[in-house]
Coordinates of C-alpha atoms in Angstrom, one line a residue:
M1 CA -25.2 138.1 79.8
N2 CA -28.4 138.0 79.4
R3 CA -29.0 135.3 81.1
K4 CA -32.9 134.8 82.0
R5 CA -32.4 132.4 84.1
P6 CA -35.0 129.8 85.2
G7 CA -35.8 128.3 88.8
A8 CA -34.3 126.0 91.0
N9 CA -37.2 124.0 90.6
S10 CA -37.3 123.8 87.1
R11 CA -34.6 121.7 87.0
P12 CA -34.8 118.1 85.9
K13 CA -36.0 115.5 88.9
N14 CA -33.5 112.8 89.5
S15 CA -31.0 113.7 87.4
R16 CA -28.2 113.9 89.2
P17 CA -25.2 110.8 88.0
P18 CA -24.4 108.3 90.4
N19 CA -21.0 108.9 92.0
R20 CA -20.4 105.4 91.6
R21 CA -18.9 103.6 88.5
A22 CA -21.6 103.1 86.2
E23 CA -22.3 99.8 84.6
R24 CA -20.8 98.8 81.4
A25 CA -22.8 97.5 78.3
K26 CA -21.9 96.6 74.6
P27 CA -22.3 99.5 72.7
P28 CA -26.3 99.4 70.4
T29 CA -25.6 97.3 67.6
D30 CA -29.1 98.7 65.7
D31 CA -27.9 102.4 64.9
P32 CA -24.3 101.8 63.6
A33 CA -24.5 105.5 62.0
R34 CA -25.0 107.5 65.7
T35 CA -22.2 104.4 67.0
A36 CA -20.2 106.0 64.3
A37 CA -20.7 109.7 65.1
L38 CA -20.4 108.8 69.2
E39 CA -16.9 107.6 68.6
T40 CA -15.9 110.1 66.7
L41 CA -15.9 112.8 69.0
R42 CA -14.9 110.5 71.3
A43 CA -11.2 109.9 69.0
V44 CA -11.7 114.3 68.6
R45 CA -11.7 114.7 72.5
E46 CA -9.6 111.4 74.2
R47 CA -7.0 112.0 70.7
D48 CA -7.2 115.3 69.0
A49 CA -7.8 113.5 66.1
Y50 CA -9.7 115.0 63.0
A51 CA -13.0 114.3 62.6
N52 CA -13.0 113.8 58.8
L53 CA -10.3 111.7 59.0
V54 CA -11.7 109.4 62.0
L55 CA -15.9 109.1 60.7
P56 CA -14.6 107.4 57.4
G57 CA -12.8 104.2 59.0
L58 CA -16.2 104.2 61.2
L59 CA -18.1 104.1 58.6
R60 CA -16.7 100.9 56.8
Q61 CA -16.0 99.5 60.5
Y62 CA -20.2 99.4 61.1
R63 CA -20.8 98.8 57.9
V64 CA -23.1 102.1 57.2
S65 CA -23.7 103.8 54.3
G66 CA -26.1 105.6 51.9
R67 CA -28.8 108.1 53.9
D68 CA -27.5 106.6 57.1
A69 CA -23.6 107.4 55.9
G70 CA -24.9 111.1 55.8
L71 CA -26.8 110.6 59.4
A72 CA -23.7 110.1 61.1
T73 CA -21.9 112.6 58.7
E74 CA -24.1 115.0 59.8
L75 CA -24.3 114.6 63.7
A76 CA -20.7 114.3 64.4
Y77 CA -19.7 117.0 62.0
G78 CA -22.4 118.9 63.6
S79 CA -21.9 118.3 67.1
A80 CA -18.1 119.2 66.9
R81 CA -19.0 122.5 65.1
A82 CA -21.6 123.6 67.6
R83 CA -19.8 122.1 70.4
G84 CA -19.6 125.4 72.6
L85 CA -23.0 126.2 71.9
L86 CA -24.6 123.0 73.0
D87 CA -22.1 122.7 75.7
A88 CA -23.8 126.1 77.1
V89 CA -27.0 124.7 76.9
I90 CA -26.4 121.6 78.4
A91 CA -24.9 123.0 81.2
E92 CA -28.0 125.1 81.7
C93 CA -30.2 122.0 82.1
S94 CA -28.3 120.0 84.2
D95 CA -27.2 120.1 87.7
R96 CA -23.7 118.8 87.8
A97 CA -20.8 121.1 85.9
L98 CA -19.4 119.3 82.0
D99 CA -16.1 118.5 84.4
E100 CA -18.0 116.3 86.1
V101 CA -20.1 114.2 83.8
D102 CA -19.7 111.2 81.9
P103 CA -16.7 112.4 79.1
L104 CA -18.8 109.9 76.9
L105 CA -22.0 111.2 78.1
L106 CA -21.4 114.3 77.2
D107 CA -20.4 113.4 74.1
A108 CA -24.2 111.3 73.5
L109 CA -25.5 115.0 75.1
R110 CA -24.0 116.6 72.4
L111 CA -25.5 114.2 70.0
G112 CA -28.9 114.5 70.8
T113 CA -29.0 118.0 71.8
Y114 CA -27.6 118.3 68.7
Q115 CA -30.2 116.5 66.7
M116 CA -32.8 118.9 68.3
L117 CA -32.0 122.2 67.8
R118 CA -29.6 121.7 64.6
T119 CA -32.1 119.0 62.8
R120 CA -35.9 117.9 61.5
I121 CA -35.3 114.8 63.5
P122 CA -38.4 115.1 65.7
G123 CA -37.5 115.7 69.6
H124 CA -38.6 112.5 71.0
A125 CA -36.9 110.5 68.2
A126 CA -33.4 112.2 69.5
V127 CA -34.4 111.6 73.2
A128 CA -35.0 107.8 72.5
S129 CA -32.0 107.2 70.1
T130 CA -30.2 109.1 72.5
V131 CA -30.9 107.3 75.5
D132 CA -30.3 104.1 74.0
L133 CA -27.1 105.2 72.9
V134 CA -25.9 106.2 76.1
R135 CA -27.4 102.8 77.7
G136 CA -26.0 101.0 75.5
N137 CA -22.2 102.5 76.3
R138 CA -23.0 103.5 79.6
G139 CA -26.0 101.9 81.4
S140 CA -29.2 102.4 82.5
R141 CA -28.4 104.8 85.5
L142 CA -26.7 107.4 83.0
A143 CA -29.5 107.0 80.4
G144 CA -32.0 108.6 82.9
F145 CA -29.8 111.6 83.7
A146 CA -29.7 111.5 79.3
N147 CA -33.7 111.3 79.8
A148 CA -34.1 114.3 82.2
V149 CA -31.5 116.4 80.8
L150 CA -32.8 116.3 76.7
R151 CA -35.9 117.2 77.9
R152 CA -35.1 119.8 79.1
V153 CA -33.1 121.2 76.0
G154 CA -36.4 120.4 74.5
E155 CA -38.0 123.1 76.5
R156 CA -36.5 126.0 74.0
T157 CA -35.7 126.2 70.4
E158 CA -32.5 126.7 69.4
S159 CA -33.2 130.5 68.7
E160 CA -35.0 130.3 72.3
W161 CA -31.3 129.0 73.7
V162 CA -29.7 131.7 71.9
E163 CA -31.7 134.4 73.1
L164 CA -31.7 132.9 77.3
L165 CA -27.9 132.2 77.1
A166 CA -25.7 134.8 74.4
P167 CA -24.5 138.5 75.9
D168 CA -26.2 140.9 75.3
V169 CA -26.3 142.0 71.6
E170 CA -26.1 145.9 73.1
S171 CA -23.1 145.3 75.3
D172 CA -21.3 142.6 73.3
P173 CA -22.2 142.3 70.1
V174 CA -18.6 140.5 68.4
G175 CA -19.7 137.7 71.8
H176 CA -23.4 137.6 71.1
T177 CA -22.6 136.9 67.3
A178 CA -20.0 134.4 68.5
F179 CA -21.9 132.1 70.9
R180 CA -25.2 132.7 68.0
N181 CA -22.7 130.8 65.6
A182 CA -20.8 129.0 67.5
H183 CA -17.5 130.0 67.5
P184 CA -15.3 131.1 70.5
R185 CA -15.1 134.9 71.0
W186 CA -11.6 135.1 69.8
I187 CA -11.8 134.0 66.4
A188 CA -15.1 136.0 66.0
Q189 CA -13.0 139.4 67.5
A190 CA -9.9 138.4 64.7
F191 CA -12.8 138.3 62.2
A192 CA -14.2 140.8 62.9
E193 CA -11.2 143.4 62.6
V194 CA -10.5 142.1 59.0
L195 CA -14.0 143.1 58.4
D196 CA -13.7 145.9 59.9
D197 CA -17.3 145.2 60.8
T198 CA -19.0 144.1 64.3
G199 CA -22.8 143.6 62.5
A200 CA -23.9 141.8 59.4
E201 CA -21.2 141.0 57.4
L202 CA -19.2 139.9 60.4
D203 CA -22.6 137.4 61.5
A204 CA -22.4 136.7 57.3
A205 CA -19.3 135.4 57.8
L206 CA -19.8 132.9 61.0
A207 CA -23.1 132.2 59.8
A208 CA -21.4 130.6 56.6
D209 CA -18.1 128.9 58.4
D210 CA -20.8 127.9 60.8
A211 CA -22.7 126.2 57.5
R212 CA -22.1 122.3 55.9
P213 CA -19.4 123.6 53.0
A214 CA -20.1 121.9 49.4
V215 CA -17.6 120.0 48.0
H216 CA -14.2 121.0 46.0
L217 CA -12.6 119.7 43.2
T218 CA -9.5 119.9 41.4
A219 CA -9.1 118.8 37.7
R220 CA -5.7 118.4 36.7
P221 CA -4.4 120.3 33.6
G222 CA -3.3 117.8 31.6
E223 CA -5.7 115.1 31.9
I224 CA -9.0 116.1 32.6
S225 CA -11.4 119.6 32.2
A226 CA -13.3 121.2 34.5
D227 CA -16.5 120.9 32.8
E228 CA -15.5 117.1 31.4
L229 CA -15.3 116.4 35.5
A230 CA -18.4 118.3 36.6
A231 CA -20.3 116.1 33.7
I232 CA -18.7 112.4 35.3
T233 CA -19.4 113.5 38.8
G234 CA -23.1 115.1 38.9
G235 CA -21.4 118.5 39.9
D236 CA -21.1 122.2 38.3
P237 CA -17.9 124.0 37.3
A238 CA -16.6 126.4 40.1
P239 CA -17.4 130.1 39.3
Y240 CA -13.7 131.3 39.5
S241 CA -11.0 128.5 39.4
P242 CA -10.9 127.1 35.7
Y243 CA -10.1 123.7 36.5
G244 CA -12.6 123.7 40.0
V245 CA -16.2 121.6 40.2
H246 CA -18.6 121.9 43.0
L247 CA -20.1 119.0 44.6
E248 CA -23.2 119.7 47.1
A249 CA -23.2 119.2 50.8
G250 CA -23.0 115.8 51.8
A251 CA -22.8 114.3 48.3
G252 CA -20.5 111.2 49.7
D253 CA -17.3 110.4 50.1
P254 CA -15.1 112.2 47.2
G255 CA -12.3 109.7 47.4
E256 CA -14.7 107.4 46.1
L257 CA -14.7 109.1 42.9
E258 CA -13.2 107.8 40.0
P259 CA -11.3 110.4 38.5
V260 CA -10.3 111.2 42.3
Q261 CA -9.2 107.6 42.6
E262 CA -7.2 107.6 39.1
G263 CA -5.4 111.0 39.9
F264 CA -7.3 112.8 37.7
A265 CA -8.9 115.0 40.2
A266 CA -7.9 115.9 44.0
V267 CA -10.5 117.5 46.3
Q268 CA -9.4 120.5 46.9
D269 CA -11.1 124.0 47.6
E270 CA -11.3 126.3 45.7
G271 CA -10.0 129.0 47.4
S272 CA -6.4 127.3 47.4
Q273 CA -6.5 126.9 44.3
L274 CA -7.1 130.3 42.7
A275 CA -4.3 130.9 45.3
T276 CA -1.7 128.9 43.7
L277 CA -3.1 130.3 40.5
A278 CA -2.4 133.4 41.7
L279 CA 1.8 132.6 41.8
T280 CA 1.2 131.5 38.5
G281 CA 0.0 134.4 36.5
V282 CA 2.6 137.0 37.5
E283 CA 4.4 138.0 34.1
L284 CA 8.6 137.2 34.6
D285 CA 11.2 138.0 31.9
G286 CA 13.8 135.2 31.5
R287 CA 14.1 131.5 32.5
D288 CA 10.3 130.6 34.1
T289 CA 10.9 126.8 34.1
R290 CA 11.9 126.4 37.9
W291 CA 9.4 126.3 40.9
L292 CA 9.1 125.5 44.4
D293 CA 6.7 124.6 47.2
L294 CA 8.5 124.9 50.0
C295 CA 5.6 123.3 52.4
A296 CA 4.0 120.7 50.4
G297 CA 2.5 118.8 52.5
P298 CA -0.5 117.8 52.0
G299 CA 0.0 118.1 48.5
G300 CA -3.1 119.7 46.8
K301 CA -1.0 122.9 45.5
A302 CA 2.1 120.9 44.7
N303 CA -0.5 118.7 42.8
L304 CA -1.7 121.8 40.7
L305 CA 1.7 123.8 40.2
G306 CA 3.4 120.8 39.2
A307 CA 0.7 119.8 36.3
L308 CA 1.3 123.3 34.8
V309 CA 4.8 123.4 35.1
T310 CA 5.1 119.8 33.9
L311 CA 2.8 120.9 31.2
D312 CA 5.2 124.3 30.2
G313 CA 8.6 122.0 30.3
G314 CA 9.8 122.3 33.9
A315 CA 10.1 120.9 37.2
L316 CA 8.9 121.8 40.5
D317 CA 10.5 121.1 43.9
A318 CA 8.2 120.1 46.6
V319 CA 10.1 120.8 50.3
E320 CA 8.0 118.4 53.3
Q321 CA 9.4 117.9 56.6
A322 CA 7.6 115.6 57.9
E323 CA 8.2 111.8 55.8
H324 CA 4.7 110.9 56.2
R325 CA 3.3 114.2 54.5
A326 CA 5.7 113.8 52.0
E327 CA 4.5 110.8 51.1
L328 CA 1.2 112.0 50.6
V329 CA 2.9 114.7 48.1
R330 CA 4.6 112.0 46.3
S331 CA 1.1 110.4 45.9
A332 CA -0.9 113.6 44.8
T333 CA 1.9 114.3 42.4
R334 CA 2.5 111.2 40.6
G335 CA 3.6 111.1 37.3
L336 CA 4.6 115.0 37.4
S337 CA 7.6 116.2 37.0
V338 CA 7.6 116.9 40.7
N339 CA 11.3 116.0 43.0
V340 CA 10.1 116.3 47.0
R341 CA 12.4 116.9 49.3
V342 CA 12.3 116.0 53.6
A343 CA 13.7 119.1 55.0
D344 CA 13.0 122.1 56.5
G345 CA 11.7 125.2 54.6
R346 CA 13.3 127.4 56.9
A347 CA 16.9 125.9 55.7
P348 CA 16.2 123.0 52.8
G349 CA 19.7 122.8 51.7
L350 CA 19.1 123.7 47.9
S351 CA 21.5 125.1 45.1
G352 CA 20.7 128.1 42.8
T353 CA 17.4 130.0 43.0
Y354 CA 14.0 129.6 42.0
D355 CA 11.5 131.5 39.1
R356 CA 8.5 131.0 41.5
V357 CA 8.3 130.1 44.8
L358 CA 4.9 129.3 46.7
V359 CA 4.8 129.6 50.7
D360 CA 1.4 127.7 52.5
A361 CA 2.6 128.1 55.9
P362 CA 1.6 126.0 58.4
C363 CA -0.9 128.8 60.2
T364 CA -4.1 128.1 62.4
G365 CA -6.6 127.3 59.7
L366 CA -9.1 130.0 61.1
G367 CA -10.2 130.3 57.5
A368 CA -10.8 126.4 57.3
L369 CA -12.8 126.4 60.1
R370 CA -16.2 125.3 57.9
R371 CA -14.3 122.0 57.1
R372 CA -12.1 120.7 59.9
P373 CA -15.3 120.5 62.5
E374 CA -13.4 120.1 66.0
A375 CA -10.7 122.7 64.9
R376 CA -12.6 126.1 66.2
W377 CA -12.8 125.0 69.9
R378 CA -9.0 123.3 69.8
R379 CA -7.0 126.3 68.5
Q380 CA -6.5 128.6 71.4
P381 CA -4.9 132.4 71.3
E382 CA -1.4 131.4 72.6
D383 CA -1.5 129.5 69.0
V384 CA -1.3 132.4 66.8
A385 CA 2.7 133.6 68.3
D386 CA 4.3 130.9 67.6
L387 CA 3.0 130.4 64.2
V388 CA 3.6 134.0 63.2
R389 CA 7.0 133.2 64.3
L390 CA 7.5 129.8 61.6
Q391 CA 5.7 131.8 58.9
R392 CA 8.2 134.9 58.9
E393 CA 10.8 132.5 59.2
L394 CA 9.4 130.7 56.4
L395 CA 8.6 133.8 54.4
S396 CA 12.3 135.1 54.7
S397 CA 14.0 131.4 53.6
A398 CA 11.3 131.7 50.3
V399 CA 12.3 135.4 49.2
R400 CA 16.8 134.1 49.5
L401 CA 15.1 131.1 47.1
T402 CA 13.7 133.6 44.8
R403 CA 16.3 134.9 41.8
S404 CA 16.2 138.4 41.1
G405 CA 12.7 139.5 39.1
G406 CA 11.2 136.2 40.5
V407 CA 8.1 136.3 42.5
V408 CA 6.9 134.6 46.0
A409 CA 3.6 133.7 47.0
Y410 CA 2.3 133.7 50.7
V411 CA -0.5 132.3 51.7
V412 CA -2.4 130.7 54.4
C413 CA -6.1 129.6 55.2
S414 CA -6.5 132.3 58.4
P415 CA -7.8 135.6 58.2
H416 CA -6.2 136.4 61.6
P417 CA -4.1 140.3 61.3
A418 CA -0.6 138.8 62.6
E419 CA -0.5 136.0 60.1
T420 CA -1.7 137.8 57.4
S421 CA -0.5 141.5 56.4
G422 CA 2.1 141.5 60.2
V423 CA 3.8 138.8 58.4
V424 CA 3.8 139.7 55.1
S425 CA 4.5 143.6 55.9
E426 CA 7.5 142.5 58.6
V427 CA 9.3 140.3 56.1
V428 CA 9.0 143.4 53.1
A429 CA 10.5 145.4 55.5
E430 CA 13.4 143.2 56.1
T431 CA 14.6 142.4 52.8
G432 CA 13.5 144.9 50.8
V433 CA 11.0 143.0 48.3
R434 CA 8.4 144.7 46.7
Q435 CA 4.7 143.6 47.5
L436 CA 2.3 143.1 43.8
D437 CA -1.2 144.1 44.1
A438 CA -2.1 140.5 43.9
R439 CA -5.9 141.4 43.0
P440 CA -5.5 141.3 39.3
F441 CA -4.3 138.1 39.4
F442 CA -7.6 137.0 41.0
P443 CA -9.6 137.6 37.9
E444 CA -13.6 138.1 37.4
V445 CA -13.7 137.6 41.9
P446 CA -15.5 140.1 43.3
S447 CA -15.2 142.1 46.4
L448 CA -11.5 142.0 47.0
G449 CA -11.3 144.8 48.6
D450 CA -8.1 147.3 48.7
G451 CA -5.3 145.6 48.3
P452 CA -2.6 144.4 48.3
S453 CA -3.4 141.5 49.3
V454 CA -6.4 139.6 49.2
Q455 CA -8.6 138.3 51.6
L456 CA -11.4 135.3 50.1
W457 CA -14.4 134.5 52.2
P458 CA -16.9 132.2 52.6
H459 CA -19.7 134.7 51.9
R460 CA -18.3 136.2 49.9
H461 CA -17.0 134.0 47.2
G462 CA -18.1 130.6 48.5
T463 CA -14.5 129.4 49.6
D464 CA -12.5 129.0 52.4
A465 CA -11.3 132.7 53.8
M466 CA -8.0 132.0 51.8
F467 CA -5.0 134.8 52.1
C468 CA -2.7 135.1 49.3
A469 CA 0.4 137.7 49.3
L470 CA 2.5 138.6 45.6
L471 CA 6.0 139.9 46.2
R472 CA 8.7 140.4 43.5
V473 CA 12.0 139.7 44.6

């Protein structure tokens, strides 16, 4: 660690929180945006909640809209995304270990530190608003502690804190880049292995992962074109997907858009669209009307596949293990020739064989960290092994369910080698299926590497880091 630790006399005076239980008070009512952001962080910490699912309800609860909703979203998602970096800075400015700090106070300190280091909010305003938030939730004694810590945080910029606290760039380039872009080191190492780079490209990949993503929409085929959807929503047609539209980051809740509410469009990353379309682009001899989505929840890819096969007079079977997620699939595919079945994709009990099968397998989600702010700090390296076993079983099941001459697409939103090329190579060796060069089925998409699989990246393509392999049975 390149630590130029300040002397002990630079610690905040009288900053130690009291040992006895602090008095409780009602949350402040004059800052509903920051209150909603704080409650989001608390839900993520206490209930393993997803920030993007919790925050919309809190915005409605506290009646936050317009620019204030944008502020709440920025603070909640940004603080969750940068938690590791924020915690390192807070720890350096506190005379108490973080695990000894009141958890809600720590959440508030993360909000305050994020504002001071990563927004244009003036430092004095960030300190004052955070101290008020702490006073309203935990009382005046802890408010004094928060004030002392945040004033220490404000003594340096983010780049100065990185210079002080990050691992040395010469001896540990991956650790340094991971810290600078607020990623756990093990995730940065996995990215570095796939990119075969520990320098500029790894930094670009992590930086893109750390930025606010644009909102991506899919125009449902047969209902509305991408140009029409872009005109209605004020967005731009996507660069690669013929059904995609991009909206600016922070453009509001896309669920409130009329085409989304009416089912003509859906929120879906362009990388997911491209991987889905790759399955449909492979030529088949003979029948091509029986398609299968083996891991269909929550229904984004089933919606696109279902729309396309319905236009061709065929049908899609959509398998989802969890009933509540199966209901999401039914909702997403309403009006299409889609049959939703609640079953385990490893043994779904289906009869006959299919022409095209999609395996959008459960994964670590390391390729979609920009859209799941809290995920990078929740996932652990040991999660990978169990998921790889499941992914391998699902892909083997898909091969058994596909007719001779049919095609299987294996898709995960992760670039981790064990979840991508590792799974595919094992199943190919076990079953004897042939892996196709997937790159021609991503037309006009640049920088697809050496194949035969395709790995998309936020910093190269503006999509999630989606992986796709195509297998001919």
